[in-house]
């Protein structure tokens, strides 16, 4: 056996630490501090195939790199989409990137949304703030295969109406038959006719069959915790609740330990976790 | 308020989720004094500082709870809708509303008389206790929501 293995031709394994060059082809301002960049591989760089929910490490030369979820359509692997909020030196610089510039990309990394497990039942997606971008690839995939699911509901919360990302696309999604889309904000002026309040306040309005529901949650951890607890009370099985966790990721391959989350590394074992596996950890003061 | 209406079928206190499980005699007593009301979008159910004389059982529409400060536009801090209840300032002195309530879209509700409710609680404290056990979670939920809004969870 050993000799057979040794005799096998060596496969060209991509170096997970080597950023590959991508060109910024468009930049769309989503909110005052958030932009969406569309990247295309430079000549010689292969297209990047990914699963909904995975992330890339984006390298802004010479500042360094950050983990950013992929927010585009996985059926268009030559078009890599990332929505980035300016929250630090590197992300601030990334949000200033203009078409023609080069960004280094390592990835994709991490686990994806378990979309197949949600088929033949109801699906509830709850996104808060910049939790929508990591869920967008899943939404594309789900909507492309609408017939595989029963009821689909989406709840999206943001700080204010001006903090809603993908605003035009939201209107399209909301008008699409077969999907119930609720949008709520934390506070608003009188020019907002939608709901105001936390995403959890919208849960009683959902029409999903709790026992047959799979839920995908992404947003601030406290929002996911409260939402998961509310879903638990509604009767959604904890094994059917999935969350995208966020930690400070560096190597992205489970070596450096920066993103350690109890016994897991978020970069390698996540970012998508089952609520059943993490709910005890979510209640710890520090982990 | 657009006025009290007696459309068909009329709204019933017993049909609102808040009163599910209530003592039928209590429901009948408060229901006897309940009035049905509608508001068009933009109309106010009440204003901050006004005497708080009603407890609202919402059946249709959406109501924005607004706070204001001098030289600042009104800010909606919450919306409530069907199956929700509105208002508890009538329960404790000085019986004044602490915010504005504005219909965001056509709204239909049952309006319970606060004085009737308080008298009912005095006459049968167990009804008052039952009522508070239903109302306090609503208040608690909204308090938790307000705290999280202060935390600005999406902004960090």
CSV table of C-alpha atoms in Angstrom, one decimal:
chain,number,residue,atom,x,y,z
A,1,UNK,CA,0.0,0.0,0.0
A,2,UNK,CA,2.7,2.4,1.0
A,3,UNK,CA,4.6,1.8,-2.3
A,4,UNK,CA,1.3,2.3,-4.2
A,5,UNK,CA,0.9,5.6,-2.5
A,6,UNK,CA,4.4,6.7,-3.2
A,7,UNK,CA,4.0,5.7,-6.8
A,8,UNK,CA,0.9,7.8,-7.3
A,9,UNK,CA,1.6,11.0,-9.3
A,10,UNK,CA,1.9,14.0,-7.2
A,11,UNK,CA,-1.1,16.3,-7.4
A,12,UNK,CA,-0.7,20.0,-7.7
A,13,UNK,CA,-2.1,21.2,-4.4
A,14,UNK,CA,-2.7,24.9,-4.3
A,15,UNK,CA,-0.8,26.6,-1.5
A,16,UNK,CA,-3.4,27.8,1.0
A,17,UNK,CA,-1.1,30.5,2.2
A,18,UNK,CA,-0.5,32.0,-1.3
A,19,UNK,CA,-2.8,34.9,-2.2
A,20,UNK,CA,-3.8,34.8,-5.8
A,21,UNK,CA,-4.2,38.1,-7.7
A,22,UNK,CA,-7.7,39.3,-8.5
A,23,UNK,CA,-8.7,42.5,-10.2
A,24,UNK,CA,-11.3,44.8,-8.8
A,25,UNK,CA,-13.9,45.1,-11.6
A,26,UNK,CA,-16.5,47.1,-9.8
A,27,UNK,CA,-17.2,48.8,-6.5
A,28,UNK,CA,-20.7,49.6,-5.2
A,29,UNK,CA,-21.4,51.7,-2.2
A,30,UNK,CA,-24.0,49.8,-0.1
A,31,UNK,CA,-24.1,52.2,2.9
A,32,UNK,CA,-21.9,55.0,4.1
A,33,UNK,CA,-19.3,52.6,5.4
A,34,UNK,CA,-19.9,49.4,3.4
A,35,UNK,CA,-19.1,48.5,-0.2
A,36,UNK,CA,-19.4,45.5,-2.5
A,37,UNK,CA,-16.4,44.6,-4.6
A,38,UNK,CA,-16.6,42.4,-7.6
A,39,UNK,CA,-13.3,40.7,-8.3
A,40,UNK,CA,-12.1,38.7,-11.3
A,41,UNK,CA,-9.1,36.4,-11.4
A,42,UNK,CA,-6.1,37.9,-13.1
A,43,UNK,CA,-4.8,35.9,-16.1
A,44,UNK,CA,-3.3,32.6,-14.9
A,45,UNK,CA,-5.4,32.6,-11.7
A,46,UNK,CA,-8.1,29.8,-11.8
A,47,UNK,CA,-11.7,30.7,-11.0
A,48,UNK,CA,-12.6,30.0,-7.4
A,49,UNK,CA,-15.3,27.6,-6.7
A,50,UNK,CA,-17.0,27.9,-3.3
A,51,UNK,CA,-19.9,26.8,-1.2
A,52,UNK,CA,-22.4,29.3,0.2
A,53,UNK,CA,-21.2,30.4,3.6
A,54,UNK,CA,-17.5,30.1,3.0
A,55,UNK,CA,-15.1,33.0,3.3
A,56,UNK,CA,-11.9,34.2,1.7
A,57,UNK,CA,-8.8,36.0,3.1
A,58,UNK,CA,-8.5,39.2,1.2
A,59,UNK,CA,-5.0,40.7,1.0
A,60,UNK,CA,-4.7,44.4,0.6
A,61,UNK,CA,-1.1,45.0,-0.3
A,62,UNK,CA,0.9,45.9,1.7
A,63,UNK,CA,-1.3,46.2,4.8
A,64,UNK,CA,-2.3,42.6,5.3
A,65,UNK,CA,-5.4,40.4,5.0
A,66,UNK,CA,-8.8,39.9,6.6
A,67,UNK,CA,-11.4,37.2,6.4
A,68,UNK,CA,-14.5,38.3,4.4
A,69,UNK,CA,-17.4,36.1,3.6
A,70,UNK,CA,-18.2,35.4,0.0
A,71,UNK,CA,-21.5,37.1,-0.9
A,72,UNK,CA,-21.9,36.3,-4.6
A,73,UNK,CA,-23.5,33.6,-6.7
A,74,UNK,CA,-21.5,30.4,-6.7
A,75,UNK,CA,-22.7,29.6,-10.2
A,76,UNK,CA,-20.6,32.4,-11.4
A,77,UNK,CA,-17.2,31.4,-10.0
A,78,UNK,CA,-15.3,33.8,-12.2
A,79,UNK,CA,-17.0,36.7,-10.4
A,80,UNK,CA,-16.0,36.8,-6.8
A,81,UNK,CA,-18.2,39.1,-4.7
A,82,UNK,CA,-17.4,40.5,-1.3
A,83,UNK,CA,-19.3,43.0,0.8
A,84,UNK,CA,-16.9,44.8,3.2
A,85,UNK,CA,-17.5,47.2,6.0
A,86,UNK,CA,-14.8,49.7,6.9
A,87,UNK,CA,-14.1,48.7,10.5
A,88,UNK,CA,-10.3,48.8,10.7
A,89,UNK,CA,-7.2,49.7,8.8
A,90,UNK,CA,-7.3,46.9,6.2
A,91,UNK,CA,-11.1,46.9,5.7
A,92,UNK,CA,-11.0,50.7,5.4
A,93,UNK,CA,-8.4,50.4,2.7
A,94,UNK,CA,-10.3,47.6,1.0
A,95,UNK,CA,-13.5,49.7,0.8
A,96,UNK,CA,-11.5,52.3,-1.0
A,97,UNK,CA,-10.3,49.9,-3.7
A,98,UNK,CA,-11.2,51.0,-7.2
A,99,UNK,CA,-11.6,49.1,-10.4
A,100,UNK,CA,-8.3,48.0,-11.9
A,101,UNK,CA,-6.6,47.5,-8.6
A,102,UNK,CA,-5.3,44.1,-7.5
A,103,UNK,CA,-6.4,42.3,-4.4
A,104,UNK,CA,-4.9,39.1,-3.2
A,105,UNK,CA,-7.3,36.3,-2.5
A,106,UNK,CA,-6.8,33.1,-0.4
A,107,UNK,CA,-9.6,30.7,-0.2
A,108,UNK,CA,-12.2,29.5,0.0
A,109,UNK,CA,-12.1,28.4,3.6
A,110,UNK,CA,-14.5,27.0,6.1
A,111,UNK,CA,-17.8,25.2,6.0
A,112,UNK,CA,-20.9,26.1,4.1
A,113,UNK,CA,-24.6,26.4,4.8
A,114,UNK,CA,-26.1,22.9,4.9
A,115,UNK,CA,-28.7,23.8,2.2
A,116,UNK,CA,-29.4,20.1,1.3
A,117,UNK,CA,-30.5,19.5,4.9
A,118,UNK,CA,-33.1,22.1,4.6
A,119,UNK,CA,-34.9,20.6,1.6
A,120,UNK,CA,-38.3,18.9,2.0
A,121,UNK,CA,-39.1,21.3,4.8
A,122,UNK,CA,-39.5,25.0,5.7
A,123,UNK,CA,-36.5,27.3,5.7
A,124,UNK,CA,-36.1,30.3,7.8
A,125,UNK,CA,-33.2,32.7,7.2
A,126,UNK,CA,-32.5,35.4,9.8
A,127,UNK,CA,-29.8,38.0,9.0
A,128,UNK,CA,-28.8,41.0,11.0
A,129,UNK,CA,-26.6,43.8,9.8
A,130,UNK,CA,-23.7,42.5,7.7
A,131,UNK,CA,-25.1,39.0,8.3
A,132,UNK,CA,-26.9,39.2,5.1
A,133,UNK,CA,-23.8,39.1,2.8
A,134,UNK,CA,-22.7,35.6,4.0
A,135,UNK,CA,-26.3,34.4,3.5
A,136,UNK,CA,-26.7,35.9,0.0
A,137,UNK,CA,-25.0,33.0,-1.8
A,138,UNK,CA,-27.3,30.6,0.0
A,139,UNK,CA,-30.3,32.7,-1.0
A,140,UNK,CA,-29.3,32.6,-4.6
A,141,UNK,CA,-28.9,28.8,-4.5
A,142,UNK,CA,-32.2,28.3,-2.6
A,143,UNK,CA,-34.2,30.6,-4.9
A,144,UNK,CA,-32.7,28.8,-8.0
A,145,UNK,CA,-34.1,25.6,-6.6
A,146,UNK,CA,-37.3,26.9,-5.0
A,147,UNK,CA,-39.2,23.7,-5.6
A,148,UNK,CA,-37.0,21.8,-3.2
A,149,UNK,CA,-38.3,23.7,-0.2
A,150,UNK,CA,-41.6,24.2,1.3
A,151,UNK,CA,-42.2,27.6,2.9
A,152,UNK,CA,-39.2,30.0,2.8
A,153,UNK,CA,-39.1,33.1,5.0
A,154,UNK,CA,-36.4,35.6,5.4
A,155,UNK,CA,-36.0,38.2,8.2
A,156,UNK,CA,-33.4,40.9,7.8
A,157,UNK,CA,-32.6,43.4,10.5
A,158,UNK,CA,-30.4,46.5,10.3
A,159,UNK,CA,-29.5,49.5,12.4
A,160,UNK,CA,-31.5,51.9,10.2
A,161,UNK,CA,-33.0,52.1,6.7
A,162,UNK,CA,-29.7,53.6,5.4
A,163,UNK,CA,-27.8,50.7,6.7
A,164,UNK,CA,-29.7,48.1,4.6
A,165,UNK,CA,-27.4,46.5,2.1
A,166,UNK,CA,-28.4,45.3,-1.4
A,167,UNK,CA,-31.3,47.7,-1.2
A,168,UNK,CA,-32.4,47.2,-4.8
A,169,UNK,CA,-32.1,43.5,-4.6
A,170,UNK,CA,-34.2,43.5,-1.5
A,171,UNK,CA,-37.0,45.0,-3.4
A,172,UNK,CA,-36.7,42.2,-6.0
A,173,UNK,CA,-36.6,39.5,-3.3
A,174,UNK,CA,-39.5,41.0,-1.5
A,175,UNK,CA,-41.7,41.0,-4.6
A,176,UNK,CA,-40.8,37.5,-5.5
A,177,UNK,CA,-43.6,34.9,-5.0
A,178,UNK,CA,-42.9,32.0,-2.9
A,179,UNK,CA,-40.6,33.8,-0.4
A,180,UNK,CA,-41.8,35.9,2.5
A,181,UNK,CA,-39.3,38.6,3.3
A,182,UNK,CA,-39.5,40.8,6.4
A,183,UNK,CA,-37.2,43.7,6.9
A,184,UNK,CA,-36.9,45.5,10.2
A,185,UNK,CA,-34.6,48.2,11.5
A,186,UNK,CA,-33.6,49.3,15.0
A,187,UNK,CA,-34.8,52.9,14.6
A,188,UNK,CA,-36.2,55.0,11.7
A,189,UNK,CA,-37.7,58.3,10.8
A,190,UNK,CA,-41.1,58.9,9.4
A,191,UNK,CA,-40.0,58.2,5.9
A,192,UNK,CA,-39.8,54.5,6.8
A,193,UNK,CA,-43.0,52.5,6.5
A,194,UNK,CA,-41.6,49.1,7.4
A,195,UNK,CA,-41.1,47.5,10.8
A,196,UNK,CA,-39.0,48.8,13.6
A,197,UNK,CA,-37.6,46.4,16.2
A,198,UNK,CA,-35.3,43.5,16.6
A,199,UNK,CA,-35.5,40.5,14.3
A,200,UNK,CA,-36.7,38.4,17.2
A,201,UNK,CA,-39.9,40.6,17.2
A,202,UNK,CA,-40.7,39.3,13.7
A,203,UNK,CA,-40.5,35.7,14.6
A,204,UNK,CA,-44.1,35.4,15.9
A,205,UNK,CA,-45.2,36.5,12.5
A,206,UNK,CA,-43.5,33.7,10.7
A,207,UNK,CA,-45.7,31.0,9.3
A,208,UNK,CA,-43.1,28.2,9.2
A,209,UNK,CA,-43.8,24.8,10.7
A,210,UNK,CA,-41.3,24.8,13.6
A,211,UNK,CA,-40.8,21.1,13.8
A,212,UNK,CA,-40.0,20.9,10.0
A,213,UNK,CA,-37.9,24.1,9.9
A,214,UNK,CA,-34.3,24.6,9.2
A,215,UNK,CA,-33.0,28.0,10.2
A,216,UNK,CA,-29.9,29.8,9.0
A,217,UNK,CA,-28.8,32.7,11.3
A,218,UNK,CA,-26.0,35.2,10.6
A,219,UNK,CA,-25.4,38.5,12.4
A,220,UNK,CA,-24.0,39.8,15.7
A,221,UNK,CA,-23.5,36.9,18.1
A,222,UNK,CA,-26.0,38.4,20.6
A,223,UNK,CA,-28.6,38.6,17.9
A,224,UNK,CA,-28.0,35.0,16.9
A,225,UNK,CA,-28.2,33.8,20.5
A,226,UNK,CA,-31.5,35.5,21.1
A,227,UNK,CA,-32.9,34.3,17.8
A,228,UNK,CA,-31.8,30.7,18.4
A,229,UNK,CA,-33.3,30.8,21.9
A,230,UNK,CA,-36.5,32.1,20.5
A,231,UNK,CA,-36.6,29.5,17.8
A,232,UNK,CA,-35.9,26.9,20.4
A,233,UNK,CA,-38.9,28.0,22.3
A,234,UNK,CA,-41.0,27.9,19.1
A,235,UNK,CA,-40.1,24.3,18.7
A,236,UNK,CA,-37.4,24.4,16.0
A,237,UNK,CA,-35.0,21.5,16.7
A,238,UNK,CA,-31.6,22.8,17.9
A,239,UNK,CA,-29.9,20.5,15.4
A,240,UNK,CA,-31.8,22.3,12.6
A,241,UNK,CA,-30.6,25.8,13.6
A,242,UNK,CA,-27.3,26.8,12.0
A,243,UNK,CA,-25.2,29.9,12.8
A,244,UNK,CA,-22.3,31.6,11.2
A,245,UNK,CA,-19.8,32.5,13.9
A,246,UNK,CA,-17.2,35.2,13.6
A,247,UNK,CA,-13.8,35.3,15.2
A,248,UNK,CA,-10.5,36.9,14.4
A,249,UNK,CA,-9.1,34.6,11.7
A,250,UNK,CA,-5.5,34.7,10.6
A,251,UNK,CA,-4.2,31.5,8.9
A,252,UNK,CA,-7.7,30.3,7.9
A,253,UNK,CA,-6.6,26.7,7.9
A,254,UNK,CA,-6.8,25.8,11.6
A,255,UNK,CA,-3.1,26.2,12.5
A,256,UNK,CA,-2.6,29.5,14.2
A,257,UNK,CA,-5.3,29.3,16.8
A,258,UNK,CA,-6.4,32.9,16.6
A,259,UNK,CA,-10.0,31.9,15.9
A,260,UNK,CA,-10.2,29.2,18.6
A,261,UNK,CA,-13.7,28.8,19.8
A,262,UNK,CA,-13.8,26.3,22.7
A,263,UNK,CA,-12.7,23.0,21.1
A,264,UNK,CA,-13.2,24.3,17.6
A,265,UNK,CA,-11.4,26.6,15.2
A,266,UNK,CA,-13.9,28.8,13.5
A,267,UNK,CA,-11.9,29.0,10.3
A,268,UNK,CA,-11.6,25.2,9.9
A,269,UNK,CA,-14.6,23.8,11.7
A,270,UNK,CA,-16.9,26.7,11.0
A,271,UNK,CA,-17.8,29.4,10.4
A,272,UNK,CA,-21.1,27.5,10.1
A,273,UNK,CA,-22.0,25.6,13.2
A,274,UNK,CA,-25.0,23.8,14.4
A,275,UNK,CA,-26.7,25.5,17.4
A,276,UNK,CA,-26.8,22.1,19.1
A,277,UNK,CA,-23.0,22.1,19.1
A,278,UNK,CA,-22.4,25.6,20.2
A,279,UNK,CA,-25.3,26.6,22.4
A,280,UNK,CA,-23.5,25.9,25.7
A,281,UNK,CA,-20.5,27.9,24.5
A,282,UNK,CA,-22.7,30.8,23.5
A,283,UNK,CA,-23.8,31.2,27.1
A,284,UNK,CA,-20.2,31.3,28.5
A,285,UNK,CA,-18.9,34.7,29.6
A,286,UNK,CA,-15.7,34.2,27.7
A,287,UNK,CA,-14.7,31.6,25.2
B,1,UNK,CA,-58.9,58.6,15.1
B,2,UNK,CA,-61.2,58.0,12.2
B,3,UNK,CA,-64.0,57.2,14.5
B,4,UNK,CA,-65.5,54.1,16.0
B,5,UNK,CA,-66.9,51.6,13.6
B,6,UNK,CA,-69.2,48.7,13.9
B,7,UNK,CA,-68.2,46.7,10.8
B,8,UNK,CA,-69.2,43.1,10.3
B,9,UNK,CA,-67.9,41.0,12.0
B,10,UNK,CA,-67.1,43.1,15.0
B,11,UNK,CA,-63.8,42.7,16.9
B,12,UNK,CA,-64.0,40.7,20.1
B,13,UNK,CA,-61.8,40.9,23.1
B,14,UNK,CA,-61.8,37.2,23.4
B,15,UNK,CA,-60.3,36.8,19.9
B,16,UNK,CA,-57.2,38.7,20.8
B,17,UNK,CA,-54.2,36.6,21.8
B,18,UNK,CA,-53.5,38.7,24.8
B,19,UNK,CA,-56.8,37.6,26.4
B,20,UNK,CA,-56.4,33.9,25.6
B,21,UNK,CA,-57.0,31.9,28.8
B,22,UNK,CA,-58.6,34.8,30.6
B,23,UNK,CA,-61.5,34.3,32.9
B,24,UNK,CA,-64.6,34.6,30.7
B,25,UNK,CA,-66.4,36.9,33.2
B,26,UNK,CA,-63.4,39.3,33.2
B,27,UNK,CA,-63.3,39.2,29.4
B,28,UNK,CA,-67.0,40.0,29.2
B,29,UNK,CA,-66.7,42.8,31.7
B,30,UNK,CA,-63.9,44.6,29.9
B,31,UNK,CA,-65.4,43.7,26.5
B,32,UNK,CA,-68.7,45.3,27.4
B,33,UNK,CA,-66.9,48.7,27.6
B,34,UNK,CA,-64.6,48.1,24.6
B,35,UNK,CA,-65.0,50.2,21.5
B,36,UNK,CA,-63.7,49.5,18.1
B,37,UNK,CA,-61.6,52.1,16.3
B,38,UNK,CA,-59.7,52.6,13.1
B,39,UNK,CA,-57.0,55.0,12.1
B,40,UNK,CA,-55.8,56.0,8.6
B,41,UNK,CA,-52.0,56.1,7.9
B,42,UNK,CA,-50.5,59.1,9.5
B,43,UNK,CA,-53.2,59.6,12.2
B,44,UNK,CA,-52.2,59.4,15.8
B,45,UNK,CA,-53.6,57.1,18.4
B,46,UNK,CA,-52.2,59.3,21.1
B,47,UNK,CA,-49.5,61.9,21.8
B,48,UNK,CA,-46.8,62.0,24.5
B,49,UNK,CA,-48.0,63.8,27.5
B,50,UNK,CA,-51.7,63.2,26.8
B,51,UNK,CA,-53.8,61.5,29.5
B,52,UNK,CA,-53.5,57.7,29.1
B,53,UNK,CA,-57.1,56.4,29.1
B,54,UNK,CA,-57.0,53.3,26.9
B,55,UNK,CA,-55.4,49.9,26.4
B,56,UNK,CA,-55.3,48.9,22.8
B,57,UNK,CA,-55.7,45.5,21.3
B,58,UNK,CA,-54.4,45.6,17.8
B,59,UNK,CA,-56.0,43.5,15.1
B,60,UNK,CA,-54.9,45.1,11.9
B,61,UNK,CA,-52.4,47.5,10.6
B,62,UNK,CA,-49.1,48.9,12.0
B,63,UNK,CA,-48.4,51.6,14.6
B,64,UNK,CA,-45.2,53.4,15.1
B,65,UNK,CA,-44.1,54.3,18.6
B,66,UNK,CA,-42.2,57.6,18.4
B,67,UNK,CA,-40.0,59.6,20.6
B,68,UNK,CA,-39.0,63.2,19.9
B,69,UNK,CA,-36.6,65.8,21.2
B,70,UNK,CA,-36.6,69.5,20.5
B,71,UNK,CA,-35.0,70.4,17.2
B,72,UNK,CA,-34.8,66.7,16.3
B,73,UNK,CA,-37.1,64.8,14.0
B,74,UNK,CA,-39.3,62.1,15.5
B,75,UNK,CA,-37.7,58.7,15.8
B,76,UNK,CA,-39.6,55.5,15.5
B,77,UNK,CA,-38.3,53.1,18.1
B,78,UNK,CA,-40.7,50.3,17.6
B,79,UNK,CA,-43.6,49.3,15.5
B,80,UNK,CA,-46.5,47.1,16.7
B,81,UNK,CA,-49.1,45.3,14.7
B,82,UNK,CA,-51.8,42.6,14.7
B,83,UNK,CA,-51.8,40.4,17.8
B,84,UNK,CA,-49.9,43.1,19.7
B,85,UNK,CA,-51.1,45.2,22.6
B,86,UNK,CA,-50.3,48.9,23.0
B,87,UNK,CA,-50.0,51.1,26.1
B,88,UNK,CA,-49.6,50.6,29.8
B,89,UNK,CA,-49.2,54.2,30.9
B,90,UNK,CA,-52.8,54.1,32.0
B,91,UNK,CA,-51.9,51.5,34.6
B,92,UNK,CA,-49.6,53.6,36.8
B,93,UNK,CA,-49.7,57.3,37.8
B,94,UNK,CA,-49.5,59.9,36.4
B,95,UNK,CA,-51.5,58.2,33.7
B,96,UNK,CA,-49.8,60.1,30.8
B,97,UNK,CA,-48.5,58.7,27.6
B,98,UNK,CA,-44.7,58.5,27.4
B,99,UNK,CA,-44.4,58.5,23.6
B,100,UNK,CA,-46.4,59.2,20.4
B,101,UNK,CA,-48.3,56.4,18.7
B,102,UNK,CA,-48.9,57.0,14.9
B,103,UNK,CA,-50.6,54.7,12.5
B,104,UNK,CA,-48.1,53.8,9.7
B,105,UNK,CA,-50.9,52.2,7.8
B,106,UNK,CA,-54.7,51.7,8.2
B,107,UNK,CA,-55.1,50.3,11.7
B,108,UNK,CA,-58.0,48.6,13.4
B,109,UNK,CA,-58.1,48.0,17.2
B,110,UNK,CA,-60.2,47.4,20.2
B,111,UNK,CA,-59.9,50.2,22.7
B,112,UNK,CA,-60.4,49.2,26.3
B,113,UNK,CA,-61.3,51.8,28.9
B,114,UNK,CA,-58.5,52.2,31.4
B,115,UNK,CA,-60.8,53.2,34.2
B,116,UNK,CA,-63.0,50.1,33.7
B,117,UNK,CA,-59.8,48.0,33.7
B,118,UNK,CA,-58.5,49.5,36.9
B,119,UNK,CA,-61.9,49.2,38.6
B,120,UNK,CA,-62.0,45.5,37.5
B,121,UNK,CA,-58.6,44.9,39.0
B,122,UNK,CA,-59.6,46.6,42.3
B,123,UNK,CA,-62.8,44.6,42.4
B,124,UNK,CA,-61.1,41.3,41.6
B,125,UNK,CA,-57.4,41.5,42.2
B,126,UNK,CA,-56.9,38.0,40.7
B,127,UNK,CA,-57.9,39.4,37.4
B,128,UNK,CA,-55.4,42.2,37.9
B,129,UNK,CA,-52.8,39.7,38.7
B,130,UNK,CA,-53.6,37.6,35.6
B,131,UNK,CA,-53.5,40.7,33.5
B,132,UNK,CA,-50.1,41.7,34.9
B,133,UNK,CA,-48.7,38.2,34.3
B,134,UNK,CA,-49.7,38.7,30.7
B,135,UNK,CA,-48.5,42.3,30.4
B,136,UNK,CA,-45.2,42.1,32.2
B,137,UNK,CA,-43.6,39.8,29.6
B,138,UNK,CA,-44.6,42.2,26.9
B,139,UNK,CA,-43.0,45.1,28.8
B,140,UNK,CA,-40.0,42.9,29.5
B,141,UNK,CA,-39.6,42.0,25.8
B,142,UNK,CA,-39.8,45.7,24.8
B,143,UNK,CA,-37.3,46.6,27.5
B,144,UNK,CA,-34.9,44.0,26.3
B,145,UNK,CA,-35.4,45.3,22.8
B,146,UNK,CA,-34.7,48.8,23.9
B,147,UNK,CA,-31.5,47.7,25.6
B,148,UNK,CA,-30.3,45.9,22.6
B,149,UNK,CA,-31.1,49.0,20.5
B,150,UNK,CA,-28.9,51.0,22.9
B,151,UNK,CA,-26.1,48.5,22.4
B,152,UNK,CA,-26.3,49.2,18.7
B,153,UNK,CA,-25.4,45.6,18.0
B,154,UNK,CA,-25.3,46.1,14.2
B,155,UNK,CA,-23.0,49.0,14.5
B,156,UNK,CA,-20.0,47.4,16.3
